[in-house]
Amino acid sequence: MTQTNHIGKGANRVDGPLKVSGTAHYAGEFNVPNLAYGYVVNSPIAKGKVTRVHAEEVLGLPGVLAVYSHENVPHLAWFDRSYKDLLAPGGSPFRPLHTPDITFNQQPVALVVAETFELARYAAALLRVDYEQEPHETNLGTKRTEGYLPGGGKLGYAPPPPPRGNPEKAWKNATHSIEAEYAHGAQHHNPMELFAATVEWLADDKITVYDKTQGVFNVQRYLTGVFGLSKDNCRVVNQFMGGGFGSGLRPQYSVFMATLAALELKRSVRVTLTRQQMFSIGHRPNTLQLLKLGTNPDGSLAALQHHALHETSLFEDYTENVVNWSGMQYKCDNVKLGYQLAQLDVYSPQDMRAPGAATGNVGIEVAMDEMAYAAGLDPLEFRLRNYAERDQNVDKPFSSKKLRECYHEGAAKFGWDKRPLEPRSMRNGHLLTGWGMAGGVWDAMQMPSRASARLTADGRLLVLSGAGENGAGTYTIMTQIAAETLGLPLEAVTFELGDTDQPQAPLQGGSWTAASVGTAVKNACDALGQKLLKLAQKQKDSPLQGADYDEVEFVNGQLRLRRDPDQAVVLRDVLQASGETEVEADSTALPNMLKQNGYSLHSHNAVFAEVQVDEDLGTVRVTRVVNAVAAGRILNRKTARSQVLGGVVWGLGMALMEETIMDHKFGRYVNHNYAEYHIPVNADMPDIDVLFIHEEDDIVNPLGVKGIGEVGMLGVTAAIANAVFHATGKRVRDLPIMLDKLL
Amino acid sequence: MSQLLTSTPHRGGLPAPVPTGPVRLHINGQTQTLQLAPWTSLLDALREYAHLTGTKKGCDHGQCGACTVLVNGRRINSCLTLAVMHEDDDITTIEGLGTPDHLSPLQQAFVDHDAFQCGYCTPGQICSAQGLLNECRAHSEAEIKELMSGNLCRCGAYTGILNAVKEVVDKQ
Ligand code: FES
Ligand code: FES
C-alpha cells in the first residue's frame, strides 16, 4: 500500500491551522520597529488640477511627520518604462503624486504620515487641497461611435481573430435570428483584506516590503524601477493574501506611497487603504456587447457575431479577451468578432476573476439561450447540436475537451430532462421557478516558473518558489506534489512561497499557478530525486546498482526498483550513509511549446441553475446550482471544490447584485463601500453541487492540470439570467438583475 | 470651462489631537495596559497596539464582520466601538480561542470543511460562530445561514462555513 500518493486526494489545507487561529500574517500585520503610518488623500473631482496642497497647516500638528504630494515628491524615474509592471497595458502607467493633473475621481493626491494611524487619518481629514475642476466624461453610452481597437495589449491579450465566412449575409439569410445588446456596469474585486504595504526600512536604500500583491517579483520590478533600488536591497514578501481576484496583479499605489515615505523618512512606514479607496485601484470595466446569431433549419448556427466595447482610462489601453471565446465555443462557419475600447475619465480597469471571459460569457451564453428559444429548441439540445470539436479561431484540435460530459453529467445531476421549455410554466403560488443553463471556456496556461527543493538528514523536505497564496490552496497542492514526487508523508514537507529571495514564480493569476509552479516543483523534486539515486548507488551493495531514474520510484519514504519493490533503500538512510547533511536541487519549468503548438488548450464547464422569482416583489433567489467542470487533473478535490464553490458565489453576485454605480454628474462611484456594493452573504447560498469530470491531458503540462479558479465562475451568471427568463418570461439584458427590472 | 474649488481655511488653527492615556484591557485572559487615545477603536487597539492581528479589518465601518470579537461572550464588530469603553470587559479574540497546535472544535471544523480560502474573513467568521453558539439561537441550517450573514466572505466559502458551524452546533 502506498501512503504517499497525495495528488487528487482531498487533504486539508496545510496552512489551515494558521488561518483559523489568526496566526497567518497579512501585509498590514507585520510589527516592525519604529513604524510610522501613512494615510492617503484622494481627489473628489474626476478631472482637472490640484492647485494647492496646504500641507503646512497639518504639519504643525504634533506627531505629523510629513505630507507628500506632487508639490514635494522628489525626482523619481523619468521614463514610462520604469513604471511598467509585468501586466501593464499599452500607454503610460499612472504615476502617483507625479503631476497636479487629475485624470480620475478618487485619484490619490497626497499622503499624510504620522506617528500613529489615528493621527495620520485625522491630519488627512484636515488637509486642505484646492482644485481647478474641468468637465469630465464617464458615461460609456456617449462613446458608442468612438471605440477603437487597441494597438498592443497586455500580457495574454489576443486581438479578435479575423472574420470567417460571410457572417452578415448568413445572418440575414438565417431561418431564425436574434440581435440583442447586453450590458453591465463596473464591478470591483473587493477582496476582504484591505490593500496595505508595510515597508521596513533597514538602511539607506535598503528595505523589506510586505505588500498585498499577487506577484512579489512584479512589485520588486516596479519598486526597483521607480525608486532606483537594487534588487538585493528591495526584498518583497507576501506569504498570505486576503483575496486578490486580480486586484493585486499590478502594484498598487499603497506600496508606492509606503516605499516613498520610508525612503524619505528613513524609517518604516505602513500604508493601508480604506475600503472606499479600494474603489480607485481598478475594476472590471463597464461593457456593452452586441450579439447577432442566426440558425439553419436543422438548428445549427448559421451566423455568430459578437462585438464588445468597454471603457478604459485616458492613459492606458486596458485590454481583456471578451469576444474571442465565442468563436471557439460553438461550431460556426460564419463568424465576426469585434472588440473596441473607449476612453473615459476613469482609472484603468484591471483584470478581475475570469477577465474578459466572465463578460463575454454572459453575452454569448444569454444570446444562445435567446437563440434556442427563437429556434424552438431546448437550450442544452441547441448547444449539443453546435458542439465545437475543433477550435475554429485557430483551426486546431483541443488538447482535450470534455464539455459534452459536463453537459450530460451536469444535466443528469440537475434533472434537466424534466424541464418544460415554456417560460412561466413552473409556478407555486406567487413564486415562479425557472431553470437555466450555460457553459464556459477558459485558457489552460503555463508560465515559466522556478523552484528549489532541499532534503535534510532528518528526512524533511523544504521546497521553495516565490509564488502566491491568495486562497487558491497553493501551499497545499505544492506540498502534495512535492511529497508524492519524493514519496514522503505531507508532514515531512514544507513548502514556502511569496518571497523575492526564493526562485522566481509567475504572477498568481490566470488559473496558471497549479500548472506553472506545480511543474517547477515537480521538476525540482525530480532533480533532487536523481541526486538521491546517485548517492544511493554509491553505497556498497546498493540494491539499486545500475538502475536509471525511470526505473526507480519514491514511495513511503523509500527509494525502490519499480519492477522489484523489495529492492529498496530508506531515503533518510541514503543521506545519513552518504555523510551529506543535505541535498539540494533546483529547476526551471517552461511550457513544452513543441508539444503544445498543434493544439488549443482550454478548460470547460457547464452550469445548471434554478431560481425562484417572487412575481409580486420581483425578488430573485437562486435555489440550486450544479457546476460540472472539466479542467484536467484535479490536484486536491477539497480545495478545488472550494474554488468552484467560490466561483458560483461570484457568478451569483455578478448576476444579481454587483455593480459599482457611477454618478456621471460627479464622475464618481456612489456605492464605494461594502454596505452598498452588494456581494452574496451566507443567507443567499443555494444548494451547490460541484462535479469534476474526469479528463486526462498530457499535452497541457506534465501534471495534466488546467487550473480551476476562473473556469468555475463561468456560465454561472448566464445560467442564472437564463433561469430568470425561464421563470418569468422576461429577458433582462443589463446586469445585475435587480427587482426593478422584473416588475 | 474650468471651475475653482478652493477650500475654506480652518478658523483659529487646527484642533489639537486628543492626548493618550493608559487603558486597561482584559484580552484572552490577560490584562494589558495600553497607551491609547480615546478615539482608538477596539479593532485598532488590538491590531496596532496589542499586536493581536488575528482580528481583521475589512471595512472599518461595521459592514463586513471581519473584525468580530467576543466581548463578555457576545459577538461585536470591534471597529464600531472604542477601546476605552471596554476597560472592565472580558475580550476574546481568535487568538484566545485556540492555537495552531490546539485548535478549538470550531477552528478544527473550519479546517475539516475547508470553510475558507484566503482566510482573511475567517477569524471573524469563527468568533461570530462562537458567539452564535453562545446565543443558542441557531438550530436549523436556515437559521445558521441567516445568523452568520453579518460576516462577508469574498472568497465565497459559505457552504463550508455552514457545514463547519452545523457540525459543532449539532454536537452541542
Ligand atoms: S472591519 Fe468591522 S465590520 Fe468590517
Ligand atoms: S476566506 Fe477569503 S474572504 Fe472568506
PDB file of N, CA and C in Angstrom, chain A residues 40-42 50 68-77 80 82-85 92-104 106-111 222-223 226-227 250-261 271 273 280-281 315-316 347:
ATOM      1  N   VAL A  40      -3.824  58.047   2.904  1.00  0.00           N
ATOM      2  CA  VAL A  40      -3.902  58.655   1.582  1.00  0.00           C
ATOM      3  C   VAL A  40      -5.081  59.620   1.496  1.00  0.00           C
ATOM      4  N   VAL A  41      -4.867  60.723   0.791  1.00  0.00           N
ATOM      5  CA  VAL A  41      -5.941  61.682   0.499  1.00  0.00           C
ATOM      6  C   VAL A  41      -6.265  61.559  -0.990  1.00  0.00           C
ATOM      7  N   ASN A  42      -7.561  61.458  -1.313  1.00  0.00           N
ATOM      8  CA  ASN A  42      -7.967  61.231  -2.696  1.00  0.00           C
ATOM      9  C   ASN A  42      -8.757  62.407  -3.257  1.00  0.00           C
ATOM     10  N   VAL A  50      -4.803  69.873  -9.270  1.00  0.00           N
ATOM     11  CA  VAL A  50      -4.614  70.318  -7.889  1.00  0.00           C
ATOM     12  C   VAL A  50      -3.905  71.665  -7.975  1.00  0.00           C
ATOM     13  N   TYR A  68       3.201  64.247   1.630  1.00  0.00           N
ATOM     14  CA  TYR A  68       3.774  64.130   0.280  1.00  0.00           C
ATOM     15  C   TYR A  68       2.690  64.386  -0.750  1.00  0.00           C
ATOM     16  N   SER A  69       3.037  65.182  -1.734  1.00  0.00           N
ATOM     17  CA  SER A  69       2.135  65.427  -2.852  1.00  0.00           C
ATOM     18  C   SER A  69       3.014  65.754  -4.045  1.00  0.00           C
ATOM     19  N   HIS A  70       2.407  66.075  -5.191  1.00  0.00           N
ATOM     20  CA  HIS A  70       3.215  66.411  -6.370  1.00  0.00           C
ATOM     21  C   HIS A  70       4.075  67.642  -6.085  1.00  0.00           C
ATOM     22  N   GLU A  71       3.687  68.435  -5.063  1.00  0.00           N
ATOM     23  CA  GLU A  71       4.440  69.657  -4.787  1.00  0.00           C
ATOM     24  C   GLU A  71       5.838  69.363  -4.234  1.00  0.00           C
ATOM     25  N   ASN A  72       5.987  68.229  -3.565  1.00  0.00           N
ATOM     26  CA  ASN A  72       7.293  67.992  -2.928  1.00  0.00           C
ATOM     27  C   ASN A  72       7.874  66.601  -3.158  1.00  0.00           C
ATOM     28  N   VAL A  73       7.201  65.781  -3.991  1.00  0.00           N
ATOM     29  CA  VAL A  73       7.771  64.454  -4.200  1.00  0.00           C
ATOM     30  C   VAL A  73       9.090  64.584  -4.954  1.00  0.00           C
ATOM     31  N   PRO A  74      10.090  63.898  -4.458  1.00  0.00           N
ATOM     32  CA  PRO A  74      11.412  64.055  -5.064  1.00  0.00           C
ATOM     33  C   PRO A  74      11.434  63.488  -6.477  1.00  0.00           C
ATOM     34  N   HIS A  75      12.483  63.798  -7.161  1.00  0.00           N
ATOM     35  CA  HIS A  75      12.651  63.323  -8.521  1.00  0.00           C
ATOM     36  C   HIS A  75      12.747  61.806  -8.541  1.00  0.00           C
ATOM     37  N   LEU A  76      11.831  61.181  -9.255  1.00  0.00           N
ATOM     38  CA  LEU A  76      11.867  59.718  -9.381  1.00  0.00           C
ATOM     39  C   LEU A  76      12.159  59.376 -10.836  1.00  0.00           C
ATOM     40  N   ALA A  77      12.058  58.110 -11.144  1.00  0.00           N
ATOM     41  CA  ALA A  77      12.355  57.672 -12.516  1.00  0.00           C
ATOM     42  C   ALA A  77      11.579  58.511 -13.521  1.00  0.00           C
ATOM     43  N   ASP A  80       8.475  56.216 -18.751  1.00  0.00           N
ATOM     44  CA  ASP A  80       7.325  55.341 -18.523  1.00  0.00           C
ATOM     45  C   ASP A  80       7.746  53.915 -18.212  1.00  0.00           C
ATOM     46  N   SER A  82      10.021  52.637 -16.629  1.00  0.00           N
ATOM     47  CA  SER A  82      10.390  52.343 -15.243  1.00  0.00           C
ATOM     48  C   SER A  82       9.165  52.050 -14.390  1.00  0.00           C
ATOM     49  N   TYR A  83       8.029  52.533 -14.823  1.00  0.00           N
ATOM     50  CA  TYR A  83       6.797  52.352 -14.059  1.00  0.00           C
ATOM     51  C   TYR A  83       5.981  51.170 -14.578  1.00  0.00           C
ATOM     52  N   LYS A  84       6.442  50.575 -15.663  1.00  0.00           N
ATOM     53  CA  LYS A  84       5.654  49.499 -16.267  1.00  0.00           C
ATOM     54  C   LYS A  84       5.878  48.203 -15.515  1.00  0.00           C
ATOM     55  N   ASP A  85       4.802  47.651 -15.007  1.00  0.00           N
ATOM     56  CA  ASP A  85       4.917  46.353 -14.367  1.00  0.00           C
ATOM     57  C   ASP A  85       4.633  45.280 -15.405  1.00  0.00           C
ATOM     58  N   SER A  92       0.684  54.950 -20.827  1.00  0.00           N
ATOM     59  CA  SER A  92       1.578  55.419 -19.773  1.00  0.00           C
ATOM     60  C   SER A  92       0.994  55.056 -18.426  1.00  0.00           C
ATOM     61  N   PRO A  93       1.704  54.254 -17.655  1.00  0.00           N
ATOM     62  CA  PRO A  93       1.166  53.871 -16.347  1.00  0.00           C
ATOM     63  C   PRO A  93       0.908  55.089 -15.467  1.00  0.00           C
ATOM     64  N   PHE A  94      -0.076  54.984 -14.606  1.00  0.00           N
ATOM     65  CA  PHE A  94      -0.374  56.041 -13.646  1.00  0.00           C
ATOM     66  C   PHE A  94       0.808  56.215 -12.698  1.00  0.00           C
ATOM     67  N   ARG A  95       1.234  57.472 -12.515  1.00  0.00           N
ATOM     68  CA  ARG A  95       2.316  57.754 -11.574  1.00  0.00           C
ATOM     69  C   ARG A  95       1.748  58.539 -10.398  1.00  0.00           C
ATOM     70  N   PRO A  96       1.662  57.903  -9.240  1.00  0.00           N
ATOM     71  CA  PRO A  96       1.071  58.606  -8.095  1.00  0.00           C
ATOM     72  C   PRO A  96       1.895  59.836  -7.716  1.00  0.00           C
ATOM     73  N   LEU A  97       1.223  60.899  -7.360  1.00  0.00           N
ATOM     74  CA  LEU A  97       1.845  62.133  -6.841  1.00  0.00           C
ATOM     75  C   LEU A  97       2.881  62.725  -7.813  1.00  0.00           C
ATOM     76  N   HIS A  98       2.666  62.497  -9.095  1.00  0.00           N
ATOM     77  CA  HIS A  98       3.650  62.912 -10.080  1.00  0.00           C
ATOM     78  C   HIS A  98       3.350  64.293 -10.653  1.00  0.00           C
ATOM     79  N   THR A  99       2.098  64.543 -10.975  1.00  0.00           N
ATOM     80  CA  THR A  99       1.728  65.850 -11.537  1.00  0.00           C
ATOM     81  C   THR A  99       0.500  66.363 -10.800  1.00  0.00           C
ATOM     82  N   PRO A 100       0.208  67.653 -10.984  1.00  0.00           N
ATOM     83  CA  PRO A 100      -1.024  68.178 -10.385  1.00  0.00           C
ATOM     84  C   PRO A 100      -2.273  67.718 -11.140  1.00  0.00           C
ATOM     85  N   ASP A 101      -2.115  67.112 -12.298  1.00  0.00           N
ATOM     86  CA  ASP A 101      -3.281  66.768 -13.115  1.00  0.00           C
ATOM     87  C   ASP A 101      -4.097  65.644 -12.504  1.00  0.00           C
ATOM     88  N   ILE A 102      -5.402  65.836 -12.546  1.00  0.00           N
ATOM     89  CA  ILE A 102      -6.330  64.809 -12.073  1.00  0.00           C
ATOM     90  C   ILE A 102      -6.956  64.146 -13.291  1.00  0.00           C
ATOM     91  N   THR A 103      -6.864  62.830 -13.357  1.00  0.00           N
ATOM     92  CA  THR A 103      -7.429  62.124 -14.514  1.00  0.00           C
ATOM     93  C   THR A 103      -8.517  61.136 -14.129  1.00  0.00           C
ATOM     94  N   PHE A 104      -8.786  60.984 -12.841  1.00  0.00           N
ATOM     95  CA  PHE A 104      -9.925  60.153 -12.427  1.00  0.00           C
ATOM     96  C   PHE A 104     -10.309  60.512 -11.000  1.00  0.00           C
ATOM     97  N   GLN A 106     -11.199  60.071  -7.163  1.00  0.00           N
ATOM     98  CA  GLN A 106     -10.514  59.293  -6.118  1.00  0.00           C
ATOM     99  C   GLN A 106      -9.038  59.084  -6.430  1.00  0.00           C
ATOM    100  N   GLN A 107      -8.500  59.835  -7.373  1.00  0.00           N
ATOM    101  CA  GLN A 107      -7.048  59.751  -7.618  1.00  0.00           C
ATOM    102  C   GLN A 107      -6.327  60.181  -6.339  1.00  0.00           C
ATOM    103  N   PRO A 108      -5.311  59.432  -5.923  1.00  0.00           N
ATOM    104  CA  PRO A 108      -4.583  59.848  -4.722  1.00  0.00           C
ATOM    105  C   PRO A 108      -3.826  61.147  -5.013  1.00  0.00           C
ATOM    106  N   VAL A 109      -3.964  62.119  -4.130  1.00  0.00           N
ATOM    107  CA  VAL A 109      -3.276  63.393  -4.342  1.00  0.00           C
ATOM    108  C   VAL A 109      -2.254  63.699  -3.258  1.00  0.00           C
ATOM    109  N   ALA A 110      -2.360  63.020  -2.134  1.00  0.00           N
ATOM    110  CA  ALA A 110      -1.392  63.295  -1.071  1.00  0.00           C
ATOM    111  C   ALA A 110      -1.320  62.109  -0.119  1.00  0.00           C
ATOM    112  N   LEU A 111      -0.194  62.024   0.566  1.00  0.00           N
ATOM    113  CA  LEU A 111      -0.023  61.042   1.633  1.00  0.00           C
ATOM    114  C   LEU A 111       0.375  61.798   2.889  1.00  0.00           C
ATOM    115  N   TYR A 222       8.788  46.784 -10.109  1.00  0.00           N
ATOM    116  CA  TYR A 222       8.223  48.134 -10.125  1.00  0.00           C
ATOM    117  C   TYR A 222       9.001  49.061  -9.181  1.00  0.00           C
ATOM    118  N   LEU A 223       9.212  48.603  -7.955  1.00  0.00           N
ATOM    119  CA  LEU A 223       9.882  49.469  -6.970  1.00  0.00           C
ATOM    120  C   LEU A 223      11.336  49.743  -7.350  1.00  0.00           C
ATOM    121  N   VAL A 226      11.139  52.335 -10.223  1.00  0.00           N
ATOM    122  CA  VAL A 226      10.687  53.688  -9.873  1.00  0.00           C
ATOM    123  C   VAL A 226      11.665  54.374  -8.918  1.00  0.00           C
ATOM    124  N   PHE A 227      12.146  53.635  -7.922  1.00  0.00           N
ATOM    125  CA  PHE A 227      12.954  54.265  -6.875  1.00  0.00           C
ATOM    126  C   PHE A 227      14.449  54.024  -7.046  1.00  0.00           C
ATOM    127  N   ARG A 250      -1.245  43.980 -10.400  1.00  0.00           N
ATOM    128  CA  ARG A 250      -0.357  45.111 -10.652  1.00  0.00           C
ATOM    129  C   ARG A 250      -0.044  45.797  -9.316  1.00  0.00           C
ATOM    130  N   PRO A 251       1.141  46.377  -9.198  1.00  0.00           N
ATOM    131  CA  PRO A 251       1.467  47.096  -7.958  1.00  0.00           C
ATOM    132  C   PRO A 251       0.476  48.249  -7.762  1.00  0.00           C
ATOM    133  N   GLN A 252      -0.003  48.399  -6.544  1.00  0.00           N
ATOM    134  CA  GLN A 252      -0.994  49.450  -6.282  1.00  0.00           C
ATOM    135  C   GLN A 252      -0.332  50.659  -5.634  1.00  0.00           C
ATOM    136  N   TYR A 253      -1.075  51.763  -5.585  1.00  0.00           N
ATOM    137  CA  TYR A 253      -0.436  52.975  -5.071  1.00  0.00           C
ATOM    138  C   TYR A 253      -0.100  52.892  -3.590  1.00  0.00           C
ATOM    139  N   SER A 254      -0.708  51.928  -2.880  1.00  0.00           N
ATOM    140  CA  SER A 254      -0.376  51.773  -1.462  1.00  0.00           C
ATOM    141  C   SER A 254       1.109  51.442  -1.291  1.00  0.00           C
ATOM    142  N   VAL A 255       1.635  50.587  -2.158  1.00  0.00           N
ATOM    143  CA  VAL A 255       3.041  50.192  -1.997  1.00  0.00           C
ATOM    144  C   VAL A 255       3.979  51.298  -2.487  1.00  0.00           C
ATOM    145  N   PHE A 256       3.541  52.030  -3.499  1.00  0.00           N
ATOM    146  CA  PHE A 256       4.327  53.187  -3.938  1.00  0.00           C
ATOM    147  C   PHE A 256       4.462  54.184  -2.790  1.00  0.00           C
ATOM    148  N   MET A 257       3.323  54.496  -2.175  1.00  0.00           N
ATOM    149  CA  MET A 257       3.279  55.522  -1.126  1.00  0.00           C
ATOM    150  C   MET A 257       4.127  55.114   0.084  1.00  0.00           C
ATOM    151  N   ALA A 258       3.964  53.872   0.507  1.00  0.00           N
ATOM    152  CA  ALA A 258       4.683  53.430   1.705  1.00  0.00           C
ATOM    153  C   ALA A 258       6.192  53.424   1.446  1.00  0.00           C
ATOM    154  N   THR A 259       6.579  53.018   0.248  1.00  0.00           N
ATOM    155  CA  THR A 259       8.007  52.982  -0.084  1.00  0.00           C
ATOM    156  C   THR A 259       8.572  54.395  -0.159  1.00  0.00           C
ATOM    157  N   LEU A 260       7.838  55.269  -0.814  1.00  0.00           N
ATOM    158  CA  LEU A 260       8.262  56.667  -0.917  1.00  0.00           C
ATOM    159  C   LEU A 260       8.523  57.250   0.477  1.00  0.00           C
ATOM    160  N   ALA A 261       7.541  57.075   1.351  1.00  0.00           N
ATOM    161  CA  ALA A 261       7.663  57.671   2.683  1.00  0.00           C
ATOM    162  C   ALA A 261       8.809  57.029   3.467  1.00  0.00           C
ATOM    163  N   VAL A 271       1.170  51.787   4.979  1.00  0.00           N
ATOM    164  CA  VAL A 271       0.027  52.477   4.376  1.00  0.00           C
ATOM    165  C   VAL A 271      -1.058  51.432   4.136  1.00  0.00           C
ATOM    166  N   LEU A 273      -5.008  51.089   2.722  1.00  0.00           N
ATOM    167  CA  LEU A 273      -6.112  51.799   2.078  1.00  0.00           C
ATOM    168  C   LEU A 273      -7.402  51.512   2.835  1.00  0.00           C
ATOM    169  N   SER A 280     -10.637  52.704  -6.104  1.00  0.00           N
ATOM    170  CA  SER A 280      -9.837  53.548  -7.006  1.00  0.00           C
ATOM    171  C   SER A 280      -8.615  52.795  -7.514  1.00  0.00           C
ATOM    172  N   ILE A 281      -8.651  51.457  -7.465  1.00  0.00           N
ATOM    173  CA  ILE A 281      -7.451  50.705  -7.839  1.00  0.00           C
ATOM    174  C   ILE A 281      -7.715  49.732  -8.981  1.00  0.00           C
ATOM    175  N   PHE A 315      -5.140  57.163 -19.964  1.00  0.00           N
ATOM    176  CA  PHE A 315      -3.696  56.982 -20.072  1.00  0.00           C
ATOM    177  C   PHE A 315      -3.251  55.569 -20.430  1.00  0.00           C
ATOM    178  N   GLU A 316      -4.128  54.583 -20.304  1.00  0.00           N
ATOM    179  CA  GLU A 316      -3.725  53.217 -20.637  1.00  0.00           C
ATOM    180  C   GLU A 316      -4.819  52.528 -21.451  1.00  0.00           C
ATOM    181  N   TYR A 347     -10.265  55.474 -13.784  1.00  0.00           N
ATOM    182  CA  TYR A 347      -8.986  54.788 -13.623  1.00  0.00           C
ATOM    183  C   TYR A 347      -8.944  53.586 -14.568  1.00  0.00           C
TER     184      TYR A 347
END
